[in-house]
Amino acid sequence: MTQYVHMFSDGDRDQKDLLGGKGANLAEMVKLGLPVPPGFTITTEACRAYLTVGKVPPEVRVEVTQRLRDVEDLIGRTLGDSEEPLLLSVRSGAKFSMPGMMETVLNVGLNDDTVHSLAAFAGDERFAWDSYRRLIQMFGKTVLDIDSEHFSDILEAHKVAAGVTADVELSADHLKQVVADFKQVVERETGSPFPQTPRRQVDMAIEAVFRSWNTERARLYRRRERIADDLGTAVNVQAMVFGNLGETSGTGVCFTRDPSSGHSGVYGDYLPNAQGEDVVAGIRNTLALTDLQERDPAAYKELRTAMRRLETHYRDLCDIEFTIERGTLWMLQTRVGKRTAGAAFRIATQLVDEQLITMNEALERVTGEQLGQLLFPQFDKDAERIHIATGMGASPGAAVGGVAFDNASAVARQESGLPVILVRRETSPEDLPGMIAAAGVLTARGGKTSHAAVVARGMGKCAVVGAEDLVVDVAAKEIRVGEHVIHEGDTIAIDGKTGEVFLGDVSVVDSPVMTYISEGVEAAVAHLDDEETRELVEAVHRLLTHADEVRRLRVRANADTGEDAQRARDRGAEGIGLCRTEHQFLGERRTQIERVVLAKDDTERDAALAELLPEQIGDFIDLLTAMDGLPTTIRLIDPPLHEFLPDLTDLSVAVALADERGETGEEVERNRALLEAVRATHESNPMLGLRGVRLGLKIPGLFALQIRAIAEAVVRLRAEGKDPQPEIMVPLIGSNRELVIVRRQAEEILAEVSEVTGQTLDIPIGCMIELPRAALTANRIAQTADFFSFGTNDLTQTTWGFSRDDVETAFFPKYLENGVLTISPFETLDALGVGELVKIGIEKGRSTKPGLKAGVCGEHGGDPESIHFFNAAGLDYVSCSPFRVPVARLEAGRAVVLTDEVGTR
Ligand code: PEP
Ligand code: MG
């Protein structure tokens, strides 16, 4: 029979699927002998059952009764007892922590009777009534779905009436009145009184957690993070301990290392005489953990021991929530802590140096996405800047954008293509859509562990919190600071590392990690005067070098010019996987191709082509020089034709206007001729039309010219003692016959140049596999191709029948919302469909030609998840944009260590 409810003492950290992250880690802490208040976890399986049938399975209620009695026995208090009542916390805890679902209810079990028992038992009436008002407030909001403002308005009104500013200053009598008012709100808003039966409170809270799996916010977060919608959440029910029992009590959050810098040490926030959410909500400003050392040395020492034990056990930075109840330490939660990208690299190498993890494990703990963040430019310190405030740098990066004060305007601004900074007094889970839309987040209140900070770090988004000089007036939609008044839409700049806030735009420069990538470790470190950044650069260097050592995939770049190629090479590219030669003819040179395409006869066309030859030789010399000694795949021209011709509508209008005005002359005649030609070649679906090899076969001189230019460039470079390594690639092959024709032509040209120059020109000739038919007939194509390169952009377009130019804006948002897609297949390879064609292509190709070299040059070549797929599929290399090269190197290494290939090779 399925067991739906487990005591903490029954589980361990490997059971995250069943117990959720929080439950599994609580179980692990119990196993480690740390002081955890007793409790139990209701499994994700129970939640899934609830979501399927729409009600809590009766077995769950029975098991809850049994485990509740176990907790009562362990702690010696009973739920609803008139002398020593047991109070409980009820929290959600899914496998992945989800800021969209912070549904926590504390003090469950309090009612009009037990509030008196609690007061007597704790010897503190004020505390008891404060706990009761918190229960009604949290229960009202989370379980009964009452707008939280009803409660905060009442609390505020009572504070004003009592002439106090902080909640803690309200007396027991005040709080009794608050409770009475809160109960009225509940009755008014729900039509029923606040539930007085403790067990009923427990059951309602559990069901509310299950329900909260499907809140709008949680769904949004899951979509963004690509977390499956059917995992469900676990529920943790735990005996309450109290941080609000006076000055010897308190609650806090800490990290075993600084989550921003990675340095080992004491790092955290502590709030005396407070409960649970007060710290993360950033409502009151917290003390540093070191202050706890002075206030309560014994509890502090015990906490430090627990921190060390957890870090040793998890062999990683842990993030901990704790409460001190009258001098006794209780551990409420731990997990492997979220961290900034820089800290991830530093922590990983520090743990290696402390001999807690191996280099391979260190590589598992950093991601290409994090490396990508470290490559982002930073603010130029020497630029003119108007500094207006400094808060805490909570998540690094540099962001510039227009101010938005709420979700709707943040999203609207972002959708119209403008960068936005979300500015809030403090953030709450409701702000998630705005945070997703924003380039950066700025708050006036809250510490480094506040909601805004934690969520922004998780998203890799720049954040500055607690900039207290800012008066954020959301109602008036303005920020006042000193003599400045900033309105919605005004530009500000925030530095998530230093916490600085600037008015207006600020220019940016290369990050130190970027300088390392392009100039090497010595040069990068030589520029640096601060120790932390130096450590970061060295950590990245060590991990990237290790990735280079273990990876099997080669990493090439997509680059079209000598300059791009050089940039790619500087970043560690081991060749060019794709030079899109059509890009060499965009801009001013576009008309050269136009002349070739629109030529009236062979003579005119040959003349146009002859003009192109010297320029193409120059292009290839530049490219091959930059990539000297490394493989350089040059793709023969692949335009959708319309990209090289004037626009049909523009031309039609120009001609019609000229006709109407009776204009004549050379220009008009030229336009008329052009219009005729453009009409003749006009296509309804240019992406499925005269492109790639089709154009090459229709206008043979075009490919011939390019092949000749490649050969000539090789000859000239060899004469200079260089070692050019071009590979000729034919695009959009669907049939082997197409390749046979192009290959024959190419071989003739190469032989001709060879004969004239006396040089051997054994240049490989291969093709793109970017149409489903090419993948399905790869065994035949491999008879003719020396190599394959998967064009996963077109392969995605043609497999799904999605126009790559249109669909992402046309209907992907809808598809992402309703779950048809979890991410754009143009971004991350659709492993099930397009990936299957890639596998078939490799397998069939190599069945004809064992060891056939195969790479990928679509955008997916730089996408971490897709790189792991390509590694497993047995490709030889990935090719991506020069900027992504370091990311691809790191991920190619991670792909190996994560699949344990290292040990077997
Ligand atoms: C592709 O289709 O994946 C590819 C690399 O070619 P392009 O993007 O130039 O069509
Ligand atoms: Mg393509």
PDB file of C-alpha atoms in Angstrom, residues 38 65-88 107-111 113-115 117-118 121 196-199 201-202 239-240 242:
ATOM      1  CA  PRO A  38       9.736  17.018  15.006  1.00  0.00           C
ATOM      2  CA  THR A  65      -3.618  11.416  12.321  1.00  0.00           C
ATOM      3  CA  GLN A  66      -1.067   8.706  13.051  1.00  0.00           C
ATOM      4  CA  ARG A  67       1.989  10.862  12.420  1.00  0.00           C
ATOM      5  CA  LEU A  68       0.456  13.786  14.329  1.00  0.00           C
ATOM      6  CA  ARG A  69       0.168  11.555  17.360  1.00  0.00           C
ATOM      7  CA  ASP A  70       3.817  10.542  16.900  1.00  0.00           C
ATOM      8  CA  VAL A  71       4.791  14.231  16.920  1.00  0.00           C
ATOM      9  CA  GLU A  72       2.628  14.861  19.999  1.00  0.00           C
ATOM     10  CA  ASP A  73       4.325  11.976  21.786  1.00  0.00           C
ATOM     11  CA  LEU A  74       7.777  13.168  20.820  1.00  0.00           C
ATOM     12  CA  ILE A  75       7.230  16.699  22.020  1.00  0.00           C
ATOM     13  CA  GLY A  76       4.826  16.037  24.904  1.00  0.00           C
ATOM     14  CA  ARG A  77       2.186  18.526  23.762  1.00  0.00           C
ATOM     15  CA  THR A  78      -1.162  17.887  22.101  1.00  0.00           C
ATOM     16  CA  LEU A  79      -2.982  19.724  19.370  1.00  0.00           C
ATOM     17  CA  GLY A  80      -5.808  21.818  20.874  1.00  0.00           C
ATOM     18  CA  ASP A  81      -4.699  21.036  24.453  1.00  0.00           C
ATOM     19  CA  SER A  82      -5.964  23.480  27.046  1.00  0.00           C
ATOM     20  CA  GLU A  83      -2.664  23.497  28.959  1.00  0.00           C
ATOM     21  CA  GLU A  84       0.215  22.858  26.609  1.00  0.00           C
ATOM     22  CA  PRO A  85      -1.093  23.114  23.055  1.00  0.00           C
ATOM     23  CA  LEU A  86       0.977  21.821  20.182  1.00  0.00           C
ATOM     24  CA  LEU A  87       1.274  24.364  17.406  1.00  0.00           C
ATOM     25  CA  LEU A  88       2.349  23.497  13.901  1.00  0.00           C
ATOM     26  CA  ASN A 107       0.991  28.763  14.447  1.00  0.00           C
ATOM     27  CA  VAL A 108      -1.646  26.326  13.204  1.00  0.00           C
ATOM     28  CA  GLY A 109      -3.570  25.027  16.204  1.00  0.00           C
ATOM     29  CA  LEU A 110      -4.320  28.382  17.811  1.00  0.00           C
ATOM     30  CA  ASN A 111      -7.918  29.349  18.466  1.00  0.00           C
ATOM     31  CA  ASP A 113      -9.105  28.858  23.709  1.00  0.00           C
ATOM     32  CA  THR A 114      -5.574  27.778  23.007  1.00  0.00           C
ATOM     33  CA  VAL A 115      -4.423  31.368  22.696  1.00  0.00           C
ATOM     34  CA  SER A 117      -3.176  28.354  27.141  1.00  0.00           C
ATOM     35  CA  LEU A 118      -0.280  29.538  25.023  1.00  0.00           C
ATOM     36  CA  PHE A 121       2.370  28.351  29.121  1.00  0.00           C
ATOM     37  CA  GLN A 196     -11.645  27.093  15.447  1.00  0.00           C
ATOM     38  CA  THR A 197     -10.924  23.355  15.314  1.00  0.00           C
ATOM     39  CA  PRO A 198      -7.154  22.834  15.218  1.00  0.00           C
ATOM     40  CA  ARG A 199      -7.311  19.668  13.169  1.00  0.00           C
ATOM     41  CA  GLN A 201      -6.974  24.132  10.361  1.00  0.00           C
ATOM     42  CA  VAL A 202      -4.311  21.509   9.660  1.00  0.00           C
ATOM     43  CA  ALA A 239       6.071  21.421  15.499  1.00  0.00           C
ATOM     44  CA  MET A 240       6.406  25.168  15.985  1.00  0.00           C
ATOM     45  CA  PHE A 242       9.128  30.424  18.520  1.00  0.00           C
TER      46      PHE A 242
END
